[in-house]
Coordinates of C-alpha atoms and ligand atoms in Angstrom, one line a residue:
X1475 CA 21.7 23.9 -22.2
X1476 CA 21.9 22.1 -18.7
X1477 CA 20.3 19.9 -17.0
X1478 CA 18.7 22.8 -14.1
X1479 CA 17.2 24.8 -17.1
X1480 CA 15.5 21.6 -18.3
X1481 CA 14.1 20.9 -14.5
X1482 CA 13.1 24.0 -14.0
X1483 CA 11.4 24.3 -17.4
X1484 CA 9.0 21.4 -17.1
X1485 CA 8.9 22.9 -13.3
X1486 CA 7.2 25.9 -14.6
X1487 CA 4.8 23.4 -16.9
X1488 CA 7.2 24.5 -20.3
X1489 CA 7.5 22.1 -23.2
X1490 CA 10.6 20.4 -23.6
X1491 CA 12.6 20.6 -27.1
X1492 CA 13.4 17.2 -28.4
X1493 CA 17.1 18.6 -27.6
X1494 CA 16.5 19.2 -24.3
X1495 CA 14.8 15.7 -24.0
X1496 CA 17.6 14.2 -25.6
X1497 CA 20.4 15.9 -23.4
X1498 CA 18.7 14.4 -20.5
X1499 CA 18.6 10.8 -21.2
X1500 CA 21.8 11.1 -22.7
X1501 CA 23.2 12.6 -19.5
X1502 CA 21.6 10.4 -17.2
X1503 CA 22.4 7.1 -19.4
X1504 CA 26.2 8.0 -19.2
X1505 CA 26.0 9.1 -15.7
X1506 CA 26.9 12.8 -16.1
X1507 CA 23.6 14.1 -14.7
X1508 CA 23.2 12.9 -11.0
X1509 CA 20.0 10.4 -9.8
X1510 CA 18.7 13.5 -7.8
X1511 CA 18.4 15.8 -10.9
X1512 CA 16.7 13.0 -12.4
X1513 CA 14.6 12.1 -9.8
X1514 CA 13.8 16.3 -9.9
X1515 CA 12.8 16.6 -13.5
X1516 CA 10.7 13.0 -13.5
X1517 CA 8.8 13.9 -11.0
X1518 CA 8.0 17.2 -12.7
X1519 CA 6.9 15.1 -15.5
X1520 CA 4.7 13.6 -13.0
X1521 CA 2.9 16.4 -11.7
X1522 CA 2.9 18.4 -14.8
X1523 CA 2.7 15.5 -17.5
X1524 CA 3.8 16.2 -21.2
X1525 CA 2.0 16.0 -24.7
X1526 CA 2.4 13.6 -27.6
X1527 CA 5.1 15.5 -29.1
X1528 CA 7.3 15.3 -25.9
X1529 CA 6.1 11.7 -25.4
X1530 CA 7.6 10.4 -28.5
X1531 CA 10.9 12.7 -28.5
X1532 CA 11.1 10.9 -25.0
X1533 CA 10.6 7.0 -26.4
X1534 CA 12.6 7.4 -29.1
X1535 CA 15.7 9.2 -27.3
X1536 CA 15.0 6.2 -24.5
X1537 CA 14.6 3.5 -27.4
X1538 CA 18.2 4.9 -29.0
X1539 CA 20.0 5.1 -25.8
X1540 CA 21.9 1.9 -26.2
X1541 CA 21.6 -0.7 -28.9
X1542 CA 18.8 -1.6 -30.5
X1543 CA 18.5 -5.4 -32.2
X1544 CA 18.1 -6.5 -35.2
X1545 CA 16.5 -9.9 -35.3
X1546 CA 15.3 -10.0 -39.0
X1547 CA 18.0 -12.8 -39.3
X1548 CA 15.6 -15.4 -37.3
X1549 CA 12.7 -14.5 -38.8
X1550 CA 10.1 -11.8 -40.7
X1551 CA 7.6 -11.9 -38.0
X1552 CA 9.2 -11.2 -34.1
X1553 CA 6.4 -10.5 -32.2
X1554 CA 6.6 -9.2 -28.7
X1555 CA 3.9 -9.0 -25.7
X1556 CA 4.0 -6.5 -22.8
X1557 CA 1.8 -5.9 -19.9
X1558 CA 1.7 -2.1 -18.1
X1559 CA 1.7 -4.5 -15.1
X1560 CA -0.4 -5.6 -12.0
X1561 CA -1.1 -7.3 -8.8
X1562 CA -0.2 -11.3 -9.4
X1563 CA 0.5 -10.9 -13.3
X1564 CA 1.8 -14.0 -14.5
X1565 CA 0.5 -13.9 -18.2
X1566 CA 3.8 -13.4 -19.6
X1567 CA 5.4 -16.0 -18.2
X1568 CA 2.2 -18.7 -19.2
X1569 CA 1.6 -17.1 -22.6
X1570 CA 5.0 -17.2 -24.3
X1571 CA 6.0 -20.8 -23.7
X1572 CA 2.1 -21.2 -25.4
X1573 CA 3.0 -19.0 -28.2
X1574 CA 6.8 -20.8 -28.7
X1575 CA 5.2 -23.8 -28.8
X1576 CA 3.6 -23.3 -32.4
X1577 CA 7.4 -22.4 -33.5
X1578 CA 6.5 -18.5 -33.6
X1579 CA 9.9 -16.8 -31.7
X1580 CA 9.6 -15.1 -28.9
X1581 CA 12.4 -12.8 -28.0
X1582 CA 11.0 -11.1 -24.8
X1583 CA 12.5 -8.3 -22.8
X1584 CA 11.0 -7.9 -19.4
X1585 CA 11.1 -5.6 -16.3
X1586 CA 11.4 -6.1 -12.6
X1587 CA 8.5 -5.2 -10.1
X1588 CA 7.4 -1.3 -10.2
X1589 CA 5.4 0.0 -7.5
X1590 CA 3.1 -2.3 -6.0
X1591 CA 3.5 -4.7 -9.1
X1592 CA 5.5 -7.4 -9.6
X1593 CA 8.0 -7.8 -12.5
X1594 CA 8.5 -11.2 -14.4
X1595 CA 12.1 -10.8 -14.2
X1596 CA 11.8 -11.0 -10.5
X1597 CA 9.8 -13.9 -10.7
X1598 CA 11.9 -15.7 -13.0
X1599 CA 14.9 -15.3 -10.5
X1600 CA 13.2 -16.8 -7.8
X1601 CA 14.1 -19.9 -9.9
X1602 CA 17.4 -21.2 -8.4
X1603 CA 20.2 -20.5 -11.0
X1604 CA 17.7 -19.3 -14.0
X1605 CA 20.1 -16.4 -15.5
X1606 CA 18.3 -13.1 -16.9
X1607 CA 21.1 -11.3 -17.4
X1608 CA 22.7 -12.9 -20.6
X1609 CA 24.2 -11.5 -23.3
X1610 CA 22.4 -10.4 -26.6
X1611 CA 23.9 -13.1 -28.4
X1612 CA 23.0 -16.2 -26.1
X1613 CA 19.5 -14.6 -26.6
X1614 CA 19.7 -14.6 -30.1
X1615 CA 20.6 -18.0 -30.1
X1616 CA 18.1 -19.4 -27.5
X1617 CA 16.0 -18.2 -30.1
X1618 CA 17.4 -19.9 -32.5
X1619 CA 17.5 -22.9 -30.5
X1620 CA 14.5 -23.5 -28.7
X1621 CA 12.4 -20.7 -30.1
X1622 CA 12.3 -18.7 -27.0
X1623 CA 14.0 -16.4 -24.6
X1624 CA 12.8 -14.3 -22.1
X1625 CA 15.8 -12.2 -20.2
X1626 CA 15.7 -8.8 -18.1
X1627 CA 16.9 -5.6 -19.7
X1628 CA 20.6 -5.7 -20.5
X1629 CA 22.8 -2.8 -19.7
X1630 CA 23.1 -2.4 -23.8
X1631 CA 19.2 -2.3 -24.5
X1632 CA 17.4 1.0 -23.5
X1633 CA 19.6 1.6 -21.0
X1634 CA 18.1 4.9 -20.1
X1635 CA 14.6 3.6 -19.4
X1636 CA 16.5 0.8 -17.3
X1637 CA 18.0 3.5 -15.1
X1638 CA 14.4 5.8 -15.1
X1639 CA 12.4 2.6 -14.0
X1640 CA 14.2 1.7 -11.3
X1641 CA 14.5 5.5 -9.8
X1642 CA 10.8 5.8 -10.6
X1643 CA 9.7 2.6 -8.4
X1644 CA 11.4 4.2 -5.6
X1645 CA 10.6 8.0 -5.8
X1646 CA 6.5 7.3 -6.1
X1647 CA 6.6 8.0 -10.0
X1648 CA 4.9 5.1 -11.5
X1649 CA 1.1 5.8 -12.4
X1650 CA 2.6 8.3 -15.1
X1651 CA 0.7 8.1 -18.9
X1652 CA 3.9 9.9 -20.1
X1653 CA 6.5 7.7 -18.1
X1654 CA 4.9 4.6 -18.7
X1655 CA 4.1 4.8 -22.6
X1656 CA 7.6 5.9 -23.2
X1657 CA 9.4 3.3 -20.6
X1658 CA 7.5 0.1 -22.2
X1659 CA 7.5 1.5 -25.8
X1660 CA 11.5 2.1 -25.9
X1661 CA 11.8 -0.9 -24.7
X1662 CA 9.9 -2.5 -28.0
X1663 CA 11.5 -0.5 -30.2
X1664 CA 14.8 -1.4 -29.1
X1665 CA 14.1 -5.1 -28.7
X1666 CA 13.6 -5.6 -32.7
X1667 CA 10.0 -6.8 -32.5
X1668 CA 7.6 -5.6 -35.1
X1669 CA 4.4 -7.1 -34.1
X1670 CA 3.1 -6.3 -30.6
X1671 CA 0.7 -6.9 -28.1
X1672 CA 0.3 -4.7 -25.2
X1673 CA -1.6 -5.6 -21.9
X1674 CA -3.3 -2.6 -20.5
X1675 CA -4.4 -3.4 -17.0
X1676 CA -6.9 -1.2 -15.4
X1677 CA -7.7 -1.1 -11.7
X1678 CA -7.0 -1.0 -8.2
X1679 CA -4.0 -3.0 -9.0
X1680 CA -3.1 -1.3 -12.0
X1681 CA -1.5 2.3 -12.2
X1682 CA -4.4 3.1 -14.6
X1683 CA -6.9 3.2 -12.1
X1684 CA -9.9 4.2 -14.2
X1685 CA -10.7 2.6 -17.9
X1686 CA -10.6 6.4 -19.7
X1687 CA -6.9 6.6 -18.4
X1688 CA -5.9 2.7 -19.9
X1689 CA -8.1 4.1 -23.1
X1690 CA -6.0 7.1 -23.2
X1691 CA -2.4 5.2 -22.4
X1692 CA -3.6 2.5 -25.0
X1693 CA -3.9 5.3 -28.0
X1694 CA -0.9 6.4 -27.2
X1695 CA 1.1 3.3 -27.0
X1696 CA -0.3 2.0 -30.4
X1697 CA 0.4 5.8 -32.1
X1698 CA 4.2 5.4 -30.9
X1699 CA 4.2 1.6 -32.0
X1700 CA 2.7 2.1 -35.3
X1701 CA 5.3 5.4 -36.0
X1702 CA 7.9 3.0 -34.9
X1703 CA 6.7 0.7 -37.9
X1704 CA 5.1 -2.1 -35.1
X1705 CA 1.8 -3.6 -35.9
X1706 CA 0.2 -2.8 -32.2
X1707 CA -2.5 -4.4 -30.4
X1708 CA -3.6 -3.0 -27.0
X1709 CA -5.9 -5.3 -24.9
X1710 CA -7.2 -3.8 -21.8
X1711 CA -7.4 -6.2 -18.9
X1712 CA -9.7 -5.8 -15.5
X1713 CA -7.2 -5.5 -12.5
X1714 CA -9.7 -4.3 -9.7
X1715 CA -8.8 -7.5 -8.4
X1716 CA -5.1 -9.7 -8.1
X1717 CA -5.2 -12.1 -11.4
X1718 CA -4.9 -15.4 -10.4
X1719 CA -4.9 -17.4 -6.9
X1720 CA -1.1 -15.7 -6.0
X1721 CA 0.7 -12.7 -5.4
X1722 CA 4.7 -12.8 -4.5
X1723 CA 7.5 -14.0 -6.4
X1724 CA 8.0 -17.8 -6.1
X1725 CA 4.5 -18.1 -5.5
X1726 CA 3.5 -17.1 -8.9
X1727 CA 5.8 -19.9 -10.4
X1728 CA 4.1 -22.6 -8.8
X1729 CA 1.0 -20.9 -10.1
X1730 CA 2.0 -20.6 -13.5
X1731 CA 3.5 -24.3 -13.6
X1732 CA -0.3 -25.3 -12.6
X1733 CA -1.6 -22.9 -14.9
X1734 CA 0.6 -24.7 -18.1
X1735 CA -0.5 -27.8 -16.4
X1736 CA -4.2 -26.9 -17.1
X1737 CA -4.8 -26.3 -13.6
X1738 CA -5.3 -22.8 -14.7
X1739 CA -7.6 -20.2 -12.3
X1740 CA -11.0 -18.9 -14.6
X1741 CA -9.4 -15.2 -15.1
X1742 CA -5.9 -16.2 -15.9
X1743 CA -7.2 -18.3 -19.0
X1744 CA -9.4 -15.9 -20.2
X1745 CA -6.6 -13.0 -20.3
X1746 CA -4.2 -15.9 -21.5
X1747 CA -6.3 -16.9 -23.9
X1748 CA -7.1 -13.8 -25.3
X1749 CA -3.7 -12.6 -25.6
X1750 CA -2.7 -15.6 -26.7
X1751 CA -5.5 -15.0 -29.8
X1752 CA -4.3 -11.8 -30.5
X1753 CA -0.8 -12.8 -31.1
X1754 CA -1.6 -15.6 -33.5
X1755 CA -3.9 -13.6 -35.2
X1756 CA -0.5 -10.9 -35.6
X1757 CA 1.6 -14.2 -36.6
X1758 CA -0.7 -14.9 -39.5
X1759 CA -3.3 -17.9 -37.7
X1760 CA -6.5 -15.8 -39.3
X1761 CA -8.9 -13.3 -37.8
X1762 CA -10.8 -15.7 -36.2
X1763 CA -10.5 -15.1 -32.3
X1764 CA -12.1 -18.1 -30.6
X1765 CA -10.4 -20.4 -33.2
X1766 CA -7.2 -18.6 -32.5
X1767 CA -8.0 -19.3 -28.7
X1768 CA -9.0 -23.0 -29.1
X1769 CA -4.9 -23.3 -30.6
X1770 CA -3.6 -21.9 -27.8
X1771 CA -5.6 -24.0 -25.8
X1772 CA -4.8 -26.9 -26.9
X1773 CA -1.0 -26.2 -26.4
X1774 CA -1.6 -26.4 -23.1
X1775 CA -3.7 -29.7 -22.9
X1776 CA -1.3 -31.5 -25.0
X1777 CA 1.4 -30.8 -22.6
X1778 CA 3.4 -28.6 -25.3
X1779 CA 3.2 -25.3 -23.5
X1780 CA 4.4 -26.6 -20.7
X1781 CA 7.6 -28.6 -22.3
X1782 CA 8.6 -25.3 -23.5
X1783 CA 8.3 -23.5 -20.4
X1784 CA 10.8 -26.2 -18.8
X1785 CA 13.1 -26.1 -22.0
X1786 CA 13.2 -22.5 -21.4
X1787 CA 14.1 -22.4 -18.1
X1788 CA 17.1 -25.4 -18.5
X1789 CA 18.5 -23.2 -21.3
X1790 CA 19.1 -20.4 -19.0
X1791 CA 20.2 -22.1 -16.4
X1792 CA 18.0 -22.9 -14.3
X1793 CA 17.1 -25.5 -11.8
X1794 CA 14.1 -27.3 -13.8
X1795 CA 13.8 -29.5 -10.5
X1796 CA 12.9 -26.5 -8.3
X1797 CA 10.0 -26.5 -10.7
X1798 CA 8.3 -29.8 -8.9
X1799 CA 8.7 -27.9 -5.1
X1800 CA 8.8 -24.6 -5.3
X1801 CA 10.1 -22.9 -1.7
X1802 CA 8.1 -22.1 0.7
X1803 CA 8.2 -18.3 2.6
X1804 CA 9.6 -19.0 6.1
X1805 CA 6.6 -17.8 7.9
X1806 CA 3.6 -18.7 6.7
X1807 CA 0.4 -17.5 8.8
X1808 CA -3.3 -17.9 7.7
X1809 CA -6.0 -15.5 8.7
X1810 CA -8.5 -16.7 9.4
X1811 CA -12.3 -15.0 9.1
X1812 CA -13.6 -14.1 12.4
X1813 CA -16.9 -14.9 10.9
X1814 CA -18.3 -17.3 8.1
X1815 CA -19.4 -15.6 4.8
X1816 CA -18.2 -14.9 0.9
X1817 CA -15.4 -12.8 -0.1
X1818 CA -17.1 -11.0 -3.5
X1819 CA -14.1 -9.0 -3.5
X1820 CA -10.1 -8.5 -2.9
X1821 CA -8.7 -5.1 -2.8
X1822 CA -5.6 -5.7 -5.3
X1823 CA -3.9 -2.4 -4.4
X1824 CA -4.1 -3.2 -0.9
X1825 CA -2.4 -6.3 -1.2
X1826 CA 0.2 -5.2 -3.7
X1827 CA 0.7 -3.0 -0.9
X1828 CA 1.1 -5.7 1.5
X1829 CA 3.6 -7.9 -0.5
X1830 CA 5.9 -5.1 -0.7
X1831 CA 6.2 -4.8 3.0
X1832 CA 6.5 -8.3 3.3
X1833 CA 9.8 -8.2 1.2
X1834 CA 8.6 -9.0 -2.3
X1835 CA 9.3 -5.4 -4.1
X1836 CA 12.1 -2.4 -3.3
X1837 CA 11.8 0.5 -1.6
X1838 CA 15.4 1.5 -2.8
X1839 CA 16.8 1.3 -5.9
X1840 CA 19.6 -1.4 -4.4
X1841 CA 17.2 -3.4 -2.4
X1842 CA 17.4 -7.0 -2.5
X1843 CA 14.0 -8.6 -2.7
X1844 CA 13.0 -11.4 -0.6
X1845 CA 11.5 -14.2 -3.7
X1846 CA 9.2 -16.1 -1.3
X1847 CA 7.1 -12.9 0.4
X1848 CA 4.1 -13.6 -0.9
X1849 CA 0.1 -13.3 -0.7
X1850 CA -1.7 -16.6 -1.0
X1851 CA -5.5 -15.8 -1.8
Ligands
URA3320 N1 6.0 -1.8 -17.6 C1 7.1 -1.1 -18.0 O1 8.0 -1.6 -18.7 N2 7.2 0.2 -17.7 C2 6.3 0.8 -17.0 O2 6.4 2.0 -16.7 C3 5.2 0.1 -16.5 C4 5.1 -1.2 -16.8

């Protein structure tokens, strides 16, 4: 076997064994097979997709690349939440401290910005000092600690998926039902949750564009979590438009300190709110979705939500300060309307767009990213 055969096999829209599959992400996790060889055969997977069989030989050989944790030690229920991303996303980072705050542990893994979405990691280290990269046992004990940890993936975790991710975001391989399902899933398997809730965002500003795709990519992700032994839930979220009042890096900070504040924008505490719902309703707080919705609520009136969100950013590091004045982008410009009226609606791909040229994603795998580029809607 070698790696050309396997290329030119899904090339010529073949099936790939689970051995073939396996021999790739092996030989690109350990370096022996080169980043244009990968770049060759994912974007063959791209154009020429592959079925459920290959999808799950994929995740799993992805999910068993590196080490995978074992966090029954902190307690029976870990549950996890991941969104397939989107324009001005910050529903991770204002959901967790909410769901840490009733004393449920939240051990999240998250990614950095693909295509024209942005990636809670990089938002997180646009907090001076705040440290993503620790090791798997200061996350274990964060855990422990405060009841919550939220770091990027570690070189140990599905390292394979690390390295496909970051060559996909740069090679125009993103909106892929295979690549996608298989990059978040090994993820969650890896991480040691088993309870999940997925975020499928559909939309302009999603890479499901149209709601059959996020239907299809939903099925999939929930037939892979429940093989896996992980209770799933996949809510599918409107993305036609950027969620929230920002889009950039730092920006969405201040946004989701406002937000854990209570001065929270209509659509971000609906999704919130309903993710939020669905994980207490996997952590054992009933069936009842409003009531579950009223808790979470109220976590963030009483000031709870918030306490964590600080707790968790002083335990890794960073600057909880930074959190009261949040920098500004060097150059900030308004455009103004050249005539009066109502904006009924904002093209979120377009301005996904926009905040990548302005700095705040990569168009190379090395690129630095500049944390204050930023749209301001
Ligand atoms: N989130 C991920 O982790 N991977 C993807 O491919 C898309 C969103």
């Amino acid at each position: 076997m070698n790696i050309i055969e396997i290329i030119s096999k899904k090339r010529d829209k073949e099936k790939l064994s689970q051995e073939e599959i396996e021999y790739f992400v092996n030989g690109y996790t350990k370096g022996e097979i080169t980043d244009y060889q990968a770049a060759a055969l994912v974007m063959a997977i791209y154009i020429n997709g592959m079925d459920y069989e290959e999808i799950k030989n994929l995740t799993i050989a992805m999910a068993n690349s590196g080490e995978t944790l074992d966090l029954s030690d902190i307690s029976k229920t870990i549950i996890d939440k991941h969104s397939s991303g989107g324009v001005g996303d910050k529903i991770t980072l204002i959901v967790m401290p909410i769901i840490a705050s009733f004393g449920i542990p939240v051990a999240k893994m998250s990614g950095r910005g693909l295509g024209i979405t942005g990636g809670t990691i990089d938002k997180l280290e646009s907090i001076p000092g705040y440290k993503t990269d620790i090791s798997l046992d200061e996350f274990k004990n964060n855990i422990k600690e405060i009841g919550i940890s939220l770091i990027g993936q570690t070189k140990d975790l599905a390292p394979a998926d690390k390295k496909i991710y970051a060559l996909r975001d740069t090679i125009a391989c993103t909106d892929s039902i295979p690549l996608i399902a298989s990059s978040i899933m090994s993820k969650k398997i890896a991480a040691g949750a088993n309870k999940l809730v997925l975020e499928v965002t559909c939309g302009s500003g999603a890479f499901m564009k149209e709601e059959k795709e996020a239907e299809e990519l939903s099925r999939l992700m929930k037939k892979i979590g429940e093989l896996a032994g992980i209770e799933t839930i996949c809510v599918m979220t409107n993305m036609n438009q950027p969620i929230g009042r920002a889009v950039g890096n730092s920006l969405e900070i201040e946004e989701t300190v406002e937000s854990l504040k209570g001065n929270i924008a209509e659509d971000v505490k609906q999704v919130v709110l309903t993710i939020a719902g669905y994980i207490l309703k996997l952590a054992g707080y009933g069936e009842d979705l409003n009531e579950n919705k009223k808790r979470a609520w109220e976590k963030i009136q009483n000031g709870e939500a918030y306490k964590k969100f600080v707790q968790l950013i002083e335990k890794q590091y960073g600057d909880v300060k930074y959190l009261e004045d949040i920098k500004k982008a060097k150059y900030i410009i308004p455009i103004k309307a050249e005539k009066s009226g109502y904006v009924v609606n904002l093209q979120a791909e377009n301005i996904g767009k926009a905040s990548i040229t302005l700095g705040a994603g990569r168009m190379k795998k090395e690129d630095e990213i500049d944390h204050t580029a930023r749209n301001n809607s």
